[in-house]
Amino acid sequence: MALPNISALEDCADFSKAVQPFIPQLYALPAKFLDVIWSREGLLNLYRETNPLISGFAVSLVLGAVFLVVAEINRNYSQVDRCWSLLPTLYIAHFDAWARLTGVPAQRIDLALLFSTIWSIRLTFNYWRKGGYNVGHEDYRWEIVRGYVPKAVFHVFNWTFISFIQSVLLLLIAAPVYTILLASRIDPHVSNADIAYLVIELLLVLVEYISDQQQWVYQAAKKQYLSSGKVSGGFQKADLDRGFITSGLWGYSRHPNFAAEQSIWFILYQWSCFTSKTLYNWAAVGPSFLILLFQGSTWLTELITAGKYSEYPEYQRNVGMFVPKRLAPYKTPVVMPRIIRTSDLAKKLKEKQK
């Protein structure tokens, strides 16, 4: 049996009924996989007979091992980053494919897959144009972290968090779709609320696209300004001298793209709560951990940025990290020139003469 035998929507979000009974399948899966690996038909049957959350979790562990080996061989710790924009959508596609193969209504899962596919396209494109897929590219923050911790400690950090925990996290943020899958067996119909969740998700992806595009345009103008001294792209010289963007969505939030990213996966979790008629459920683990991860990584990013740009602390005081502090956008503080009175000059002259 690959799915729990439940009749109430609330049971779809109950960990003890929807997940726990299938954990033994994870332990038995490697041996079963080896038994059928040479038989194509047997492999498909194994896929159908295995709980989709368990098989997805097994894949995340295997990928974690791959990320670990590749990272250690190349001494490059951005292997998960290269797959970040793809794996959540692939896991949702896995839930969708499993539902179709086993006859579970998949209309709601189709909606989740639609927004996730658009999310993947946007994030993959943005990562590509920033050079993320170039040979040897690595997140600059890993080099900084390596400089502050012993080599052995960093390797343990890679063996745990960077490779395995992040890999599992990419499954967990997509895991609310498993609850939606279970609920679809009882209530297969797409409601207006489901459409509303889809629209909200697409709007959040649009916010990510707009904020990333604004950042891209600013950085391109800044790069040209530093190399040629030419001010372009609708910016003023003071904007480019500042060193970081404060216009558009960035005038209201220091990280509007990060705010939207966290919201996307939290809304997916809320979607699962709606379909299962629960206020909260076990699937909160994924988006909650993601939010904590963003807190830590954004703190490190801002620590580095504040050390590079003198105005950044003022920007931090006036603009929220994720949520806007005020309705008005950020404005660069006006520095008034210091007025020196002639009487003050006379006093200084007398002091020198004494």
GROMACS .gro file of C-alpha atoms in nm:
model
  354
    1MET     CA    1   0.000   0.000   0.000
    2ALA     CA    2   0.147   0.333  -0.108
    3LEU     CA    3  -0.107   0.575   0.041
    4PRO     CA    4  -0.291   0.581   0.374
    5ASN     CA    5  -0.649   0.460   0.391
    6ILE     CA    6  -0.817   0.778   0.517
    7SER     CA    7  -1.161   0.929   0.470
    8ALA     CA    8  -1.132   1.270   0.638
    9LEU     CA    9  -0.950   1.569   0.493
   10GLU     CA   10  -0.794   1.648   0.830
   11ASP     CA   11  -0.624   1.306   0.831
   12CYS     CA   12  -0.437   1.400   0.513
   13ALA     CA   13  -0.228   1.641   0.722
   14ASP     CA   14  -0.182   1.404   1.017
   15PHE     CA   15   0.184   1.292   1.026
   16SER     CA   16   0.101   0.977   1.223
   17LYS     CA   17  -0.144   0.866   0.954
   18ALA     CA   18  -0.010   1.018   0.631
   19VAL     CA   19   0.367   0.975   0.672
   20GLN     CA   20   0.477   0.763   0.968
   21PRO     CA   21   0.330   0.428   0.849
   22PHE     CA   22   0.540   0.449   0.531
   23ILE     CA   23   0.880   0.521   0.687
   24PRO     CA   24   0.972   0.146   0.681
   25GLN     CA   25   0.947   0.166   0.301
   26LEU     CA   26   1.253   0.392   0.307
   27TYR     CA   27   1.464   0.123   0.476
   28ALA     CA   28   1.348  -0.147   0.234
   29LEU     CA   29   1.374   0.066  -0.079
   30PRO     CA   30   1.749   0.016  -0.159
   31ALA     CA   31   1.717  -0.365  -0.161
   32LYS     CA   32   1.397  -0.354  -0.368
   33PHE     CA   33   1.558  -0.113  -0.611
   34LEU     CA   34   1.856  -0.343  -0.666
   35ASP     CA   35   1.619  -0.637  -0.725
   36VAL     CA   36   1.432  -0.465  -1.007
   37ILE     CA   37   1.700  -0.238  -1.154
   38TRP     CA   38   1.742  -0.463  -1.457
   39SER     CA   39   1.367  -0.488  -1.521
   40ARG     CA   40   1.202  -0.178  -1.665
   41GLU     CA   41   0.851  -0.299  -1.586
   42GLY     CA   42   0.951  -0.395  -1.234
   43LEU     CA   43   1.100  -0.053  -1.174
   44LEU     CA   44   0.777   0.117  -1.277
   45ASN     CA   45   0.580  -0.110  -1.044
   46LEU     CA   46   0.819  -0.028  -0.759
   47TYR     CA   47   0.763   0.341  -0.830
   48ARG     CA   48   0.386   0.298  -0.809
   49GLU     CA   49   0.402   0.082  -0.495
   50THR     CA   50   0.626   0.320  -0.302
   51ASN     CA   51   0.477   0.614  -0.116
   52PRO     CA   52   0.565   0.923  -0.326
   53LEU     CA   53   0.691   1.123  -0.027
   54ILE     CA   54   0.921   0.836   0.072
   55SER     CA   55   1.058   0.789  -0.280
   56GLY     CA   56   1.112   1.166  -0.308
   57PHE     CA   57   1.296   1.166   0.025
   58ALA     CA   58   1.515   0.879  -0.093
   59VAL     CA   59   1.607   1.075  -0.406
   60SER     CA   60   1.700   1.378  -0.194
   61LEU     CA   61   1.940   1.163   0.011
   62VAL     CA   62   2.101   1.018  -0.301
   63LEU     CA   63   2.142   1.368  -0.446
   64GLY     CA   64   2.291   1.483  -0.115
   65ALA     CA   65   2.560   1.218  -0.152
   66VAL     CA   66   2.627   1.330  -0.510
   67PHE     CA   67   2.653   1.695  -0.403
   68LEU     CA   68   2.895   1.596  -0.127
   69VAL     CA   69   3.128   1.398  -0.352
   70VAL     CA   70   3.132   1.658  -0.631
   71ALA     CA   71   3.190   1.942  -0.382
   72GLU     CA   72   3.481   1.768  -0.212
   73ILE     CA   73   3.644   1.665  -0.540
   74ASN     CA   74   3.621   2.013  -0.691
   75ARG     CA   75   3.656   2.208  -0.366
   76ASN     CA   76   3.353   2.402  -0.484
   77TYR     CA   77   3.060   2.417  -0.245
   78SER     CA   78   2.790   2.563  -0.470
   79GLN     CA   79   2.672   2.229  -0.611
   80VAL     CA   80   2.330   2.252  -0.444
   81ASP     CA   81   2.298   2.611  -0.569
   82ARG     CA   82   2.316   2.489  -0.928
   83CYS     CA   83   2.013   2.265  -0.871
   84TRP     CA   84   1.819   2.492  -0.636
   85SER     CA   85   1.597   2.637  -0.910
   86LEU     CA   86   1.510   2.294  -1.052
   87LEU     CA   87   1.463   2.041  -0.774
   88PRO     CA   88   1.146   2.173  -0.603
   89THR     CA   89   0.968   2.173  -0.939
   90LEU     CA   90   1.099   1.824  -1.020
   91TYR     CA   91   0.966   1.697  -0.687
   92ILE     CA   92   0.625   1.852  -0.758
   93ALA     CA   93   0.636   1.696  -1.107
   94HIS     CA   94   0.714   1.366  -0.935
   95PHE     CA   95   0.399   1.397  -0.720
   96ASP     CA   96   0.201   1.486  -1.033
   97ALA     CA   97   0.336   1.191  -1.234
   98TRP     CA   98   0.280   0.948  -0.946
   99ALA     CA   99  -0.081   1.066  -0.906
  100ARG     CA  100  -0.151   1.015  -1.276
  101LEU     CA  101   0.009   0.669  -1.281
  102THR     CA  102  -0.200   0.556  -0.984
  103GLY     CA  103  -0.528   0.721  -1.081
  104VAL     CA  104  -0.530   0.996  -0.816
  105PRO     CA  105  -0.698   1.320  -0.936
  106ALA     CA  106  -0.418   1.561  -1.022
  107GLN     CA  107  -0.594   1.888  -1.111
  108ARG     CA  108  -0.477   2.072  -0.799
  109ILE     CA  109  -0.125   1.932  -0.834
  110ASP     CA  110  -0.127   2.059  -1.193
  111LEU     CA  111  -0.185   2.411  -1.061
  112ALA     CA  112   0.106   2.381  -0.818
  113LEU     CA  113   0.326   2.246  -1.096
  114LEU     CA  114   0.228   2.537  -1.321
  115PHE     CA  115   0.344   2.810  -1.083
  116SER     CA  116   0.651   2.610  -0.982
  117THR     CA  117   0.757   2.564  -1.344
  118ILE     CA  118   0.735   2.940  -1.403
  119TRP     CA  119   0.928   2.992  -1.078
  120SER     CA  120   1.200   2.755  -1.200
  121ILE     CA  121   1.230   2.925  -1.538
  122ARG     CA  122   1.271   3.268  -1.377
  123LEU     CA  123   1.523   3.160  -1.114
  124THR     CA  124   1.724   2.944  -1.353
  125PHE     CA  125   1.748   3.230  -1.602
  126ASN     CA  126   1.855   3.476  -1.334
  127TYR     CA  127   2.118   3.236  -1.196
  128TRP     CA  128   2.249   3.169  -1.547
  129ARG     CA  129   2.287   3.535  -1.647
  130LYS     CA  130   2.478   3.601  -1.324
  131GLY     CA  131   2.729   3.332  -1.424
  132GLY     CA  132   2.611   3.069  -1.178
  133TYR     CA  133   2.658   2.784  -1.427
  134ASN     CA  134   3.005   2.891  -1.535
  135VAL     CA  135   3.278   2.637  -1.463
  136GLY     CA  136   3.432   2.709  -1.124
  137HIS     CA  137   3.163   2.954  -1.011
  138GLU     CA  138   3.103   2.949  -0.636
  139ASP     CA  139   2.897   3.163  -0.400
  140TYR     CA  140   3.140   3.425  -0.266
  141ARG     CA  141   3.009   3.373   0.087
  142TRP     CA  142   3.151   3.021   0.111
  143GLU     CA  143   3.504   3.156   0.064
  144ILE     CA  144   3.445   3.406   0.344
  145VAL     CA  145   3.309   3.135   0.576
  146ARG     CA  146   3.610   2.913   0.498
  147GLY     CA  147   3.837   3.196   0.605
  148TYR     CA  148   3.682   3.209   0.953
  149VAL     CA  149   3.647   2.841   1.048
  150PRO     CA  150   3.901   2.555   1.064
  151LYS     CA  151   3.920   2.339   0.753
  152ALA     CA  152   3.795   2.028   0.935
  153VAL     CA  153   3.493   2.216   1.071
  154PHE     CA  154   3.402   2.340   0.726
  155HIS     CA  155   3.419   1.987   0.583
  156VAL     CA  156   3.179   1.867   0.854
  157PHE     CA  157   2.956   2.165   0.765
  158ASN     CA  158   2.960   2.045   0.403
  159TRP     CA  159   2.889   1.682   0.494
  160THR     CA  160   2.585   1.790   0.697
  161PHE     CA  161   2.426   2.121   0.605
  162ILE     CA  162   2.559   2.223   0.261
  163SER     CA  163   2.513   1.892   0.083
  164PHE     CA  164   2.257   1.680   0.270
  165ILE     CA  165   2.038   1.917   0.472
  166GLN     CA  166   1.994   2.160   0.184
  167SER     CA  167   1.914   1.872  -0.051
  168VAL     CA  168   1.643   1.742   0.183
  169LEU     CA  169   1.515   2.098   0.231
  170LEU     CA  170   1.441   2.125  -0.142
  171LEU     CA  171   1.210   1.825  -0.104
  172LEU     CA  172   1.051   1.957   0.215
  173ILE     CA  173   0.950   2.292   0.065
  174ALA     CA  174   0.767   2.095  -0.207
  175ALA     CA  175   0.625   1.840   0.041
  176PRO     CA  176   0.297   2.031   0.101
  177VAL     CA  177   0.196   1.903  -0.243
  178TYR     CA  178   0.189   1.554  -0.090
  179THR     CA  179  -0.086   1.672   0.144
  180ILE     CA  180  -0.267   1.825  -0.153
  181LEU     CA  181  -0.234   1.489  -0.333
  182LEU     CA  182  -0.392   1.303  -0.040
  183ALA     CA  183  -0.672   1.557  -0.010
  184SER     CA  184  -0.744   1.528  -0.382
  185ARG     CA  185  -0.854   1.167  -0.330
  186ILE     CA  186  -1.138   1.292  -0.110
  187ASP     CA  187  -1.209   1.630  -0.270
  188PRO     CA  188  -1.074   1.631  -0.628
  189HIS     CA  189  -1.244   1.950  -0.747
  190VAL     CA  190  -1.053   2.272  -0.810
  191SER     CA  191  -1.220   2.555  -0.622
  192ASN     CA  192  -1.201   2.933  -0.653
  193ALA     CA  193  -0.971   2.929  -0.351
  194ASP     CA  194  -0.728   2.702  -0.539
  195ILE     CA  195  -0.725   2.949  -0.827
  196ALA     CA  196  -0.665   3.232  -0.578
  197TYR     CA  197  -0.363   3.048  -0.435
  198LEU     CA  198  -0.229   3.001  -0.787
  199VAL     CA  199  -0.272   3.373  -0.866
  200ILE     CA  200  -0.095   3.472  -0.543
  201GLU     CA  201   0.196   3.241  -0.625
  202LEU     CA  202   0.227   3.384  -0.975
  203LEU     CA  203   0.218   3.740  -0.840
  204LEU     CA  204   0.499   3.656  -0.599
  205VAL     CA  205   0.704   3.514  -0.887
  206LEU     CA  206   0.639   3.842  -1.072
  207VAL     CA  207   0.770   4.037  -0.771
  208GLU     CA  208   1.086   3.827  -0.780
  209TYR     CA  209   1.128   3.891  -1.152
  210ILE     CA  210   1.079   4.269  -1.119
  211SER     CA  211   1.317   4.302  -0.823
  212ASP     CA  212   1.586   4.086  -0.986
  213GLN     CA  213   1.554   4.283  -1.310
  214GLN     CA  214   1.589   4.613  -1.123
  215GLN     CA  215   1.900   4.480  -0.952
  216TRP     CA  216   2.041   4.355  -1.283
  217VAL     CA  217   1.990   4.691  -1.456
  218TYR     CA  218   2.151   4.877  -1.165
  219GLN     CA  219   2.454   4.648  -1.149
  220ALA     CA  220   2.502   4.675  -1.528
  221ALA     CA  221   2.493   5.056  -1.505
  222LYS     CA  222   2.731   5.050  -1.207
  223LYS     CA  223   2.975   4.824  -1.390
  224GLN     CA  224   2.976   5.054  -1.693
  225TYR     CA  225   3.019   5.359  -1.469
  226LEU     CA  226   3.319   5.207  -1.289
  227SER     CA  227   3.487   5.108  -1.614
  228SER     CA  228   3.416   5.417  -1.827
  229GLY     CA  229   3.281   5.685  -1.594
  230LYS     CA  230   2.965   5.703  -1.804
  231VAL     CA  231   2.633   5.736  -1.618
  232SER     CA  232   2.353   5.552  -1.796
  233GLY     CA  233   2.041   5.349  -1.740
  234GLY     CA  234   1.835   5.634  -1.599
  235PHE     CA  235   2.053   5.665  -1.288
  236GLN     CA  236   2.227   5.964  -1.140
  237LYS     CA  237   2.594   5.973  -1.052
  238ALA     CA  238   2.509   5.970  -0.680
  239ASP     CA  239   2.310   5.647  -0.726
  240LEU     CA  240   2.608   5.468  -0.874
  241ASP     CA  241   2.858   5.619  -0.629
  242ARG     CA  242   2.645   5.479  -0.346
  243GLY     CA  243   2.728   5.126  -0.466
  244PHE     CA  244   2.394   4.954  -0.405
  245ILE     CA  245   2.040   4.992  -0.538
  246THR     CA  246   1.774   5.179  -0.339
  247SER     CA  247   1.519   5.247  -0.615
  248GLY     CA  248   1.209   5.057  -0.727
  249LEU     CA  249   1.109   4.774  -0.495
  250TRP     CA  250   1.446   4.810  -0.323
  251GLY     CA  251   1.332   5.144  -0.184
  252TYR     CA  252   1.076   4.962   0.031
  253SER     CA  253   1.255   4.636   0.113
  254ARG     CA  254   1.627   4.564   0.133
  255HIS     CA  255   1.562   4.220  -0.019
  256PRO     CA  256   1.227   4.216  -0.203
  257ASN     CA  257   1.329   3.907  -0.401
  258PHE     CA  258   1.412   3.714  -0.083
  259ALA     CA  259   1.084   3.824   0.077
  260ALA     CA  260   0.889   3.691  -0.221
  261GLU     CA  261   1.090   3.367  -0.226
  262GLN     CA  262   1.010   3.284   0.134
  263SER     CA  263   0.646   3.380   0.082
  264ILE     CA  264   0.610   3.149  -0.219
  265TRP     CA  265   0.684   2.833  -0.023
  266PHE     CA  266   0.494   2.949   0.285
  267ILE     CA  267   0.186   3.011   0.067
  268LEU     CA  268   0.223   2.661  -0.082
  269TYR     CA  269   0.218   2.527   0.273
  270GLN     CA  270  -0.092   2.735   0.347
  271TRP     CA  271  -0.247   2.588   0.035
  272SER     CA  272  -0.197   2.242   0.183
  273CYS     CA  273  -0.362   2.359   0.506
  274PHE     CA  274  -0.661   2.482   0.308
  275THR     CA  275  -0.705   2.156   0.116
  276SER     CA  276  -0.679   1.951   0.436
  277LYS     CA  277  -0.893   2.189   0.644
  278THR     CA  278  -0.621   2.233   0.907
  279LEU     CA  279  -0.471   2.543   1.066
  280TYR     CA  280  -0.124   2.391   1.061
  281ASN     CA  281   0.044   2.060   0.983
  282TRP     CA  282   0.378   1.881   0.968
  283ALA     CA  283   0.456   2.026   0.622
  284ALA     CA  284   0.542   2.356   0.794
  285VAL     CA  285   0.890   2.211   0.856
  286GLY     CA  286   1.010   2.293   0.503
  287PRO     CA  287   0.907   2.660   0.474
  288SER     CA  288   0.997   2.725   0.839
  289PHE     CA  289   1.351   2.595   0.790
  290LEU     CA  290   1.376   2.792   0.466
  291ILE     CA  291   1.284   3.114   0.649
  292LEU     CA  292   1.550   3.043   0.913
  293LEU     CA  293   1.803   2.977   0.637
  294PHE     CA  294   1.724   3.310   0.474
  295GLN     CA  295   1.763   3.487   0.808
  296GLY     CA  296   2.116   3.352   0.845
  297SER     CA  297   2.231   3.393   0.485
  298THR     CA  298   2.085   3.745   0.458
  299TRP     CA  299   2.253   3.845   0.785
  300LEU     CA  300   2.590   3.735   0.642
  301THR     CA  301   2.523   3.910   0.309
  302GLU     CA  302   2.437   4.235   0.485
  303LEU     CA  303   2.737   4.212   0.714
  304ILE     CA  304   2.960   4.200   0.407
  305THR     CA  305   2.767   4.476   0.227
  306ALA     CA  306   2.773   4.713   0.526
  307GLY     CA  307   3.152   4.676   0.536
  308LYS     CA  308   3.177   4.783   0.169
  309TYR     CA  309   2.938   5.079   0.149
  310SER     CA  310   2.928   5.361   0.404
  311GLU     CA  311   2.562   5.448   0.344
  312TYR     CA  312   2.436   5.093   0.391
  313PRO     CA  313   2.387   5.118   0.771
  314GLU     CA  314   2.162   5.422   0.714
  315TYR     CA  315   1.971   5.224   0.452
  316GLN     CA  316   1.931   4.940   0.703
  317ARG     CA  317   1.788   5.179   0.964
  318ASN     CA  318   1.526   5.316   0.727
  319VAL     CA  319   1.428   5.014   0.513
  320GLY     CA  320   1.306   4.678   0.639
  321MET     CA  321   1.504   4.366   0.559
  322PHE     CA  322   1.201   4.195   0.407
  323VAL     CA  323   0.887   4.379   0.521
  324PRO     CA  324   0.863   4.755   0.446
  325LYS     CA  325   0.891   4.985   0.747
  326ARG     CA  326   0.706   5.275   0.587
  327LEU     CA  327   0.497   5.365   0.285
  328ALA     CA  328   0.747   5.616   0.146
  329PRO     CA  329   1.050   5.483  -0.044
  330TYR     CA  330   1.404   5.531   0.082
  331LYS     CA  331   1.579   5.858   0.004
  332THR     CA  332   1.950   5.918   0.033
  333PRO     CA  333   2.016   6.148   0.331
  334VAL     CA  334   2.121   6.499   0.235
  335VAL     CA  335   2.457   6.586   0.386
  336MET     CA  336   2.468   6.959   0.463
  337PRO     CA  337   2.805   7.128   0.414
  338ARG     CA  338   2.971   7.240   0.734
  339ILE     CA  339   2.960   7.619   0.781
  340ILE     CA  340   3.276   7.767   0.930
  341ARG     CA  341   3.231   8.111   1.085
  342THR     CA  342   3.504   8.374   1.052
  343SER     CA  343   3.505   8.407   1.431
  344ASP     CA  344   3.597   8.040   1.458
  345LEU     CA  345   3.882   8.091   1.212
  346ALA     CA  346   4.007   8.386   1.415
  347LYS     CA  347   4.005   8.180   1.735
  348LYS     CA  348   4.203   7.899   1.570
  349LEU     CA  349   4.453   8.151   1.434
  350LYS     CA  350   4.508   8.301   1.781
  351GLU     CA  351   4.559   7.953   1.929
  352LYS     CA  352   4.830   7.879   1.672
  353GLN     CA  353   5.007   8.208   1.745
  354LYS     CA  354   5.029   8.136   2.119
   0.00000   0.00000   0.00000
